[in-house]
Coordinates of C-alpha atoms and ligand atoms in Angstrom, one line a residue:
M1 CA -0.1 -0.2 -0.1
A2 CA 1.4 3.2 -0.8
S3 CA 1.8 5.8 2.2
P4 CA 0.0 8.5 2.2
K5 CA 0.9 11.9 1.2
F6 CA 0.8 13.6 4.6
Q7 CA 2.4 12.0 7.8
N8 CA 3.1 13.2 11.3
P9 CA 6.0 15.5 12.0
K10 CA 9.1 13.2 12.4
G11 CA 9.1 12.4 16.4
M12 CA 6.0 13.8 16.9
P13 CA 3.7 10.8 17.3
D14 CA 0.0 10.7 17.2
I15 CA -1.5 9.1 20.3
L16 CA -3.8 6.5 19.0
P17 CA -6.8 5.6 21.2
E18 CA -4.8 2.2 22.3
N19 CA -2.1 4.7 23.6
W20 CA -4.5 7.1 25.3
E21 CA -6.1 4.2 27.7
Y22 CA -2.4 4.4 29.0
F23 CA -2.1 8.0 29.4
K24 CA -5.7 8.2 31.0
K25 CA -4.5 5.5 33.5
I26 CA -1.3 7.4 34.4
L27 CA -3.1 10.9 34.5
N28 CA -5.6 9.3 36.9
V29 CA -3.0 8.1 39.2
T30 CA -1.1 11.2 38.9
E31 CA -4.4 13.2 39.7
K32 CA -5.4 11.4 42.6
I33 CA -2.1 11.5 44.4
A34 CA -1.8 15.3 43.5
N35 CA -5.1 16.1 45.1
F36 CA -4.0 14.1 48.2
Y37 CA -1.0 16.0 48.7
Q38 CA -3.0 19.4 47.7
F39 CA -1.3 20.1 44.6
E40 CA -3.3 22.4 42.4
R41 CA -3.4 22.0 38.6
I42 CA -1.7 24.6 36.5
E43 CA -1.5 24.6 32.8
T44 CA 0.7 27.3 31.1
P45 CA 0.6 27.9 27.3
I46 CA 2.6 25.9 25.0
L47 CA 4.3 28.9 23.8
E48 CA 6.3 31.2 25.8
D49 CA 9.0 34.0 25.2
E50 CA 12.4 32.4 24.2
N51 CA 14.1 34.6 26.8
L52 CA 12.2 32.8 29.6
F53 CA 14.2 29.6 28.6
I54 CA 17.4 31.3 27.9
K55 CA 17.5 32.8 31.0
G56 CA 15.6 30.1 33.1
I57 CA 17.4 26.8 31.7
G58 CA 20.9 28.4 30.8
I59 CA 22.2 29.5 27.4
A60 CA 24.8 26.8 27.4
T61 CA 22.6 23.8 28.2
D62 CA 21.8 21.5 25.2
I63 CA 18.2 22.2 25.5
V64 CA 18.6 26.0 24.7
H65 CA 21.7 25.3 22.6
K66 CA 20.2 22.6 20.2
E67 CA 16.7 21.6 20.9
M68 CA 14.5 24.5 21.0
F69 CA 11.6 24.9 18.5
S70 CA 11.7 28.7 18.0
F71 CA 10.4 31.2 15.6
R72 CA 9.3 34.8 15.1
T73 CA 5.7 35.6 15.0
K74 CA 4.1 38.0 12.4
G75 CA 4.1 40.7 15.3
G76 CA 8.0 40.0 15.5
D77 CA 8.3 38.5 19.2
R78 CA 10.4 35.5 19.6
L79 CA 8.3 32.3 20.9
T80 CA 9.5 29.1 21.7
L81 CA 7.5 25.7 22.0
R82 CA 7.9 25.0 25.5
P83 CA 10.8 22.3 26.1
E84 CA 10.0 22.2 29.9
G85 CA 7.5 23.0 32.6
T86 CA 9.4 24.5 35.5
A87 CA 10.4 27.9 33.9
P88 CA 6.9 28.6 32.7
V89 CA 5.4 28.0 36.3
V90 CA 7.8 29.9 38.0
R91 CA 7.0 32.8 35.6
A92 CA 3.2 32.3 36.3
Y93 CA 4.1 32.2 40.1
F94 CA 5.4 35.9 39.9
Q95 CA 3.1 37.0 37.2
H96 CA -0.1 36.4 39.1
G97 CA 1.4 37.4 42.5
F98 CA 1.4 34.1 44.1
Q99 CA 4.3 35.2 46.7
E100 CA 1.1 37.0 48.3
L101 CA -0.3 33.5 48.8
S102 CA 0.4 31.2 51.9
Q103 CA 3.6 29.4 51.2
P104 CA 4.5 27.0 49.9
V105 CA 2.2 27.1 46.7
K106 CA 2.1 23.4 45.3
L107 CA 1.3 23.0 41.6
W108 CA 0.9 20.1 39.2
Y109 CA 0.8 19.8 35.4
F110 CA 0.1 17.4 32.8
G111 CA 0.9 17.9 29.2
P112 CA 3.1 17.9 25.8
F113 CA 6.4 19.5 25.5
F114 CA 8.8 19.9 22.6
R115 CA 12.6 19.4 22.4
Y116 CA 14.3 19.0 18.8
E117 CA 16.2 15.9 19.6
R118 CA 16.9 12.7 17.3
P119 CA 14.0 10.7 17.7
Q120 CA 15.2 7.5 19.3
A121 CA 13.6 4.8 21.8
G122 CA 12.4 7.0 24.6
R123 CA 13.3 10.2 23.1
Q124 CA 10.7 12.4 21.0
R125 CA 10.3 15.6 19.6
E126 CA 6.8 16.0 20.9
F127 CA 6.3 14.4 24.5
W128 CA 4.1 14.5 27.3
Q129 CA 5.3 15.1 30.9
F130 CA 3.6 15.6 34.2
G131 CA 5.5 17.6 36.8
F132 CA 5.0 18.5 40.3
E133 CA 6.5 21.9 42.0
I134 CA 6.8 23.1 45.5
L135 CA 7.3 26.9 45.8
G136 CA 8.5 29.3 48.4
E137 CA 10.1 27.1 50.9
T138 CA 13.5 25.9 51.4
N139 CA 12.9 22.8 53.9
P140 CA 14.7 19.4 52.7
A141 CA 11.4 17.2 53.6
L142 CA 10.1 19.0 50.7
D143 CA 12.8 17.5 48.6
V144 CA 11.9 14.0 49.9
Q145 CA 8.4 14.6 49.5
I146 CA 8.8 15.6 45.6
I147 CA 10.8 12.2 45.4
Q148 CA 8.1 10.3 47.3
I149 CA 5.2 11.2 45.1
F150 CA 7.1 10.3 41.8
L151 CA 7.8 6.7 43.5
K152 CA 4.2 6.4 44.9
I153 CA 3.0 7.0 41.3
F154 CA 5.2 4.6 39.6
E155 CA 4.2 2.1 42.5
E156 CA 0.4 2.5 42.0
L157 CA 1.3 2.0 38.2
K158 CA 2.9 -1.2 39.1
I159 CA 6.4 -0.4 37.6
K160 CA 9.0 -2.2 39.3
N161 CA 12.9 -2.2 39.4
L162 CA 13.2 1.2 40.0
V163 CA 16.5 3.2 41.0
L164 CA 16.6 6.5 42.7
K165 CA 20.0 8.3 41.7
I166 CA 20.6 11.6 43.7
N167 CA 23.5 13.8 44.1
S168 CA 23.9 17.5 45.5
I169 CA 25.5 20.0 43.1
G170 CA 25.7 22.8 45.6
D171 CA 25.0 26.4 45.0
N172 CA 26.3 29.5 44.0
F173 CA 28.6 29.8 47.2
C174 CA 30.3 26.3 46.6
R175 CA 29.8 25.5 43.0
P176 CA 32.3 27.9 41.4
Y177 CA 35.0 26.1 43.6
Y178 CA 33.9 22.9 42.1
K179 CA 33.8 23.9 38.5
K180 CA 37.3 25.5 39.0
A181 CA 38.6 22.2 40.1
L182 CA 36.9 20.2 37.3
V183 CA 38.3 22.7 34.7
S184 CA 41.8 22.1 35.9
F185 CA 41.4 18.3 36.1
F186 CA 40.2 18.0 32.5
R187 CA 42.2 20.8 30.8
S188 CA 45.2 18.3 30.4
K189 CA 43.0 15.5 29.2
I190 CA 40.3 17.3 26.8
A191 CA 42.3 16.7 23.8
G192 CA 41.4 12.9 24.0
M193 CA 37.6 14.1 24.6
C194 CA 34.6 14.3 22.5
Q195 CA 33.8 17.6 20.4
D196 CA 30.7 18.3 23.0
C197 CA 33.1 18.0 26.2
K198 CA 35.5 20.3 24.3
R199 CA 32.6 23.1 24.0
R200 CA 31.5 22.2 27.6
I201 CA 34.8 23.1 29.3
K202 CA 34.5 26.4 28.0
E203 CA 30.7 26.9 28.4
N204 CA 29.3 24.7 31.2
P205 CA 32.2 22.3 32.6
L206 CA 29.8 20.5 35.1
R207 CA 28.0 18.9 31.9
I208 CA 30.9 17.1 31.1
L209 CA 30.0 14.6 33.8
D210 CA 27.0 13.9 32.1
C211 CA 28.7 12.7 28.6
K212 CA 27.8 9.3 27.5
N213 CA 30.9 8.9 25.4
E214 CA 32.7 5.6 26.3
K215 CA 36.1 7.3 26.3
C216 CA 35.0 10.5 28.3
R217 CA 33.4 8.4 30.7
Q218 CA 36.8 6.6 31.7
I219 CA 38.2 9.9 32.2
I220 CA 35.3 11.3 34.0
S221 CA 35.4 8.4 36.5
R222 CA 38.6 10.0 38.0
A223 CA 37.2 13.7 38.3
P224 CA 36.7 15.3 41.4
Q225 CA 33.5 14.9 43.2
I226 CA 31.4 17.7 43.9
L227 CA 30.3 16.3 47.6
D228 CA 33.7 17.4 48.6
Y229 CA 33.4 20.6 47.7
L230 CA 29.8 21.3 49.3
C231 CA 29.6 24.5 51.6
E232 CA 28.2 24.0 55.2
N233 CA 24.7 24.9 54.2
C234 CA 24.5 22.5 51.1
K235 CA 26.1 19.8 53.1
E236 CA 23.6 20.2 56.1
H237 CA 20.8 20.2 53.3
F238 CA 21.8 17.2 51.7
K239 CA 22.7 15.4 55.0
K240 CA 18.9 15.9 56.0
V241 CA 17.5 14.7 52.6
L242 CA 19.6 11.6 52.9
E243 CA 18.6 10.9 56.5
T244 CA 15.1 11.4 55.5
L245 CA 14.9 8.9 52.6
E246 CA 16.8 6.4 55.0
Y247 CA 14.1 7.0 57.8
L248 CA 11.6 6.2 55.1
K249 CA 13.4 3.2 53.9
I250 CA 13.5 4.5 50.4
P251 CA 16.6 2.9 48.8
F252 CA 18.9 5.5 46.9
Q253 CA 22.0 5.4 44.9
L254 CA 24.4 8.4 45.6
D255 CA 25.6 9.4 42.1
P256 CA 28.3 12.2 42.2
F257 CA 28.3 12.5 38.6
L258 CA 24.4 13.2 38.2
V259 CA 24.1 16.8 37.1
R260 CA 21.2 17.3 35.2
G261 CA 20.7 19.1 31.7
L262 CA 19.2 22.1 33.0
D263 CA 21.4 25.2 34.9
Y264 CA 18.6 26.2 37.3
Y265 CA 19.4 23.5 39.8
T266 CA 20.6 24.0 43.2
K267 CA 21.6 21.4 46.1
T268 CA 19.7 18.3 45.6
V269 CA 19.2 16.7 42.1
F270 CA 17.5 13.3 41.5
E271 CA 16.4 10.9 38.7
I272 CA 14.4 7.9 38.9
E273 CA 15.3 4.9 36.3
T274 CA 14.2 1.5 35.6
K275 CA 16.7 -1.1 34.1
E276 CA 15.2 -0.6 30.7
D277 CA 17.4 1.5 28.4
I278 CA 15.1 4.4 27.7
G279 CA 16.7 6.8 29.8
A280 CA 15.1 8.4 33.1
L281 CA 11.5 8.0 34.0
A282 CA 11.4 11.1 36.1
G283 CA 14.0 13.7 36.9
G284 CA 13.9 17.1 39.2
G285 CA 15.6 18.6 42.2
R286 CA 15.7 22.0 43.9
Y287 CA 16.0 25.2 41.9
D288 CA 16.4 28.2 44.5
L289 CA 18.2 30.2 41.7
L290 CA 15.5 30.0 39.1
G291 CA 13.3 32.9 40.8
K292 CA 16.2 35.2 40.7
L293 CA 17.1 34.3 36.9
I294 CA 13.7 35.0 35.5
G295 CA 11.8 37.3 38.2
K296 CA 14.5 38.9 40.0
K297 CA 13.3 37.6 43.3
E298 CA 14.5 35.1 45.8
L299 CA 12.3 32.0 45.3
P300 CA 13.2 28.9 47.1
A301 CA 11.7 25.5 45.3
V302 CA 11.9 22.2 44.3
G303 CA 10.2 19.9 42.0
G304 CA 10.1 17.2 39.3
A305 CA 8.6 15.9 36.2
A306 CA 8.2 12.6 34.6
G307 CA 8.0 11.4 31.0
V308 CA 4.6 9.9 30.2
E309 CA 5.7 7.8 26.7
R310 CA 8.5 6.4 28.8
I311 CA 6.2 5.0 31.7
V312 CA 3.7 3.8 28.9
E313 CA 6.8 2.0 26.9
I314 CA 7.5 0.7 30.6
M315 CA 4.2 -0.6 31.3
K316 CA 3.9 -2.1 27.5
R317 CA 7.3 -4.1 28.3
E318 CA 6.2 -5.2 31.8
N319 CA 2.6 -6.3 30.4
I320 CA 1.0 -3.9 32.7
L321 CA -2.4 -3.1 31.1
P322 CA -4.2 0.0 31.6
S323 CA -7.8 -0.5 33.0
K324 CA -10.0 -2.8 30.8
K325 CA -12.7 -0.7 28.6
R326 CA -16.1 -1.7 30.1
I327 CA -18.5 -2.9 27.1
P328 CA -22.1 -1.8 27.9
K329 CA -24.6 -4.7 28.4
I330 CA -27.3 -2.8 26.4
F331 CA -27.2 -2.5 22.4
L332 CA -29.7 -0.1 20.7
A333 CA -30.6 -1.3 17.1
Q334 CA -33.2 0.8 15.0
I335 CA -34.7 0.3 11.4
G336 CA -36.3 3.3 9.4
D337 CA -36.1 7.0 9.4
L338 CA -38.4 7.7 12.4
A339 CA -36.7 5.0 14.5
K340 CA -33.4 6.7 13.7
K341 CA -34.9 10.0 15.0
E342 CA -36.2 8.7 18.2
S343 CA -32.9 6.8 18.8
L344 CA -30.9 10.0 18.9
K345 CA -33.6 11.2 21.4
L346 CA -33.3 7.9 23.5
L347 CA -29.5 7.8 23.7
E348 CA -29.9 11.4 25.2
E349 CA -32.1 10.1 27.6
F350 CA -29.6 7.2 28.6
R351 CA -26.8 9.3 28.8
K352 CA -28.6 11.7 31.2
N353 CA -29.4 8.7 33.2
K354 CA -25.9 7.2 33.2
I355 CA -26.8 4.1 31.3
Q356 CA -24.3 3.0 29.1
V357 CA -25.5 1.7 25.3
L358 CA -24.0 0.7 22.5
E359 CA -25.0 1.8 19.3
S360 CA -24.6 1.7 15.5
I361 CA -26.8 4.6 14.3
G362 CA -24.9 5.0 11.0
K363 CA -26.1 1.4 10.1
D364 CA -29.6 0.7 8.4
S365 CA -30.0 -3.2 8.2
L366 CA -31.1 -4.8 11.5
K367 CA -29.0 -8.0 10.5
S368 CA -25.8 -6.0 10.3
Q369 CA -26.6 -4.1 13.8
L370 CA -27.2 -7.5 15.3
R371 CA -23.9 -8.8 14.2
F372 CA -22.4 -5.7 15.7
A373 CA -24.1 -6.5 19.2
E374 CA -23.1 -10.3 19.0
K375 CA -19.5 -9.4 18.2
F376 CA -19.4 -7.8 21.6
K377 CA -21.5 -10.5 23.2
I378 CA -24.0 -8.0 24.2
R379 CA -26.8 -9.6 26.6
Y380 CA -29.7 -7.1 26.0
V381 CA -30.7 -5.6 22.5
L382 CA -33.3 -2.8 22.1
I383 CA -35.0 -2.9 18.7
L384 CA -37.0 0.2 17.7
G385 CA -38.9 -0.4 14.4
Q386 CA -41.0 2.2 12.6
K387 CA -44.1 0.7 14.3
E388 CA -42.7 0.9 18.0
A389 CA -41.7 4.1 17.1
L390 CA -44.8 5.5 16.2
E391 CA -46.3 4.0 19.5
K392 CA -43.6 5.1 21.5
K393 CA -42.6 1.7 22.5
I394 CA -39.6 -0.3 22.0
I395 CA -38.8 -4.1 22.0
L396 CA -36.5 -5.3 24.8
K397 CA -34.8 -8.9 23.8
D398 CA -32.4 -10.8 26.1
M399 CA -30.4 -12.5 23.8
K400 CA -29.4 -14.9 26.4
T401 CA -33.1 -16.5 27.2
G402 CA -34.6 -15.3 23.9
K403 CA -37.3 -13.5 25.2
Q404 CA -38.6 -10.5 24.3
K405 CA -40.7 -7.7 25.7
L406 CA -42.4 -4.6 24.2
I407 CA -41.8 -1.6 26.7
P408 CA -43.5 1.9 26.4
F409 CA -40.7 4.6 26.4
K410 CA -42.1 6.0 29.9
R411 CA -40.8 3.0 31.7
L412 CA -38.0 2.3 29.7
I413 CA -35.2 4.0 31.8
Q414 CA -36.8 2.6 34.9
K415 CA -36.6 -1.0 33.3
L416 CA -33.1 -0.7 32.2
K417 CA -31.7 0.5 35.5
K418 CA -33.1 -3.0 36.8
L419 CA -31.1 -5.1 34.3
K420 CA -28.4 -7.0 35.8
Ligands
LIG501 P1 14.0 16.4 32.4 O1 14.9 15.3 32.9 O2 14.5 17.2 31.2 O3 13.4 17.5 33.6 O4 12.6 15.8 31.8 C1 11.7 15.1 32.6 C2 11.5 13.7 32.2 O5 11.0 14.1 30.9 C3 12.7 12.8 31.8 O6 13.1 12.1 32.9 C4 11.9 12.1 30.9 O7 11.1 10.8 31.2 C5 11.1 13.0 29.9 N1 11.9 13.5 28.8 C6 12.6 14.5 28.6 N2 13.0 14.7 27.3 C7 12.2 13.5 26.6 C8 12.3 13.3 25.1 N3 12.6 14.3 24.2 N4 11.2 12.4 24.7 C9 10.5 11.6 25.8 N5 10.6 11.8 27.2 C10 11.5 13.0 27.3 C11 12.7 18.6 33.2 O8 12.0 19.0 32.2 C12 12.4 19.4 34.5 N6 11.6 20.7 34.2 C13 12.1 18.4 35.7 C14 11.6 19.4 36.8 C15 10.7 20.0 37.4 N7 12.9 20.1 37.7 C16 12.1 20.8 38.7 N8 10.9 20.6 38.5

């Protein structure tokens, strides 16, 4: 078969009905947990001022450097398809005066994001994330609460073999010393490292630690570790986070080279992975600097986001099914013009009374309609012909016993509600 002329853009897949069942399940679990922990939903626009991301995520990050979909509008503004949700949430926090509310402000979101990446397993150009942000407080217990929320969601979705990786990347006081130590360590070795690392040593030396190149990884394994450079404040914060995780018996792996791909992080950073090779399911951390970067105001905050398609992929690989679609036990068949019109009316009555009914209103022949009901093994069939429609009555047939009754419209809802 020749492929159709128009296809979806590369890396931006359709979410087909079969996949939406998984999305729906993930959304339901996320919403339930968000409600329990008193997070309120926020949805920011798909497009934002390009500078929000340049300032917030950092000009030297891969996201801003290579992965943004940016364009000029007819009015001359530079807009970007949002590559992530944290900078927009902080923008909204300031714009709507959320500093005046009682703190912390707890927000969550669930929607599509865009990054111009090379499409591959677990990496798309349009992908969905859900995220949780706690804004306005510094307490390390909140860092743990965010981690706990993601782990609980994955647990509710029955995803196993999760690995929590955690690190502290310090703050504006201690990180410069660490960066200096890194640069002096890598300077003598950079000639043998990849092109990206050569750029990173000048622009963003911390990101070298995240390089996946095998040759670079060998060198990185001997690099100085940030934990030896943390100031007292960051050390104390991280100690409390780890102690709390231990207290809650949440297993974790300290990963001294976990730095994350966004510049706004301070102190705690984390990622949650499975053993599958599709990258992290979720990532996040504290971002006490972001408020200053985009709102010129202090705003301690912590949060995280998870990739919906990656979760769906894991659910499929582990044979975790979303809840089964419930097939209604009643089918409505109709013959003739008047019956069709009356059927449209009846369906509305059924909807109002929360009675699930399957129909095939586009079909005319009774035989093909009944075949449809048979296919779904439906026990009760309502048949509305011209004569019945005129008399405002309908036939109810029990396909199991073969018995049938004529029921006036007036008594129909009552009768259907009693069916077993
Ligand atoms: P991130 O690590 O860039 O963090 O993305 C979070 C998650 O989104 C990843 O762990 C992954 O599951 C998914 N993801 C990212 N890029 C792609 C892609 N190209 N295709 C499919 N899935 C992807 C953030 O975005 C931060 N805003 C998280 C955060 C919230 N930090 C604090 N608050």
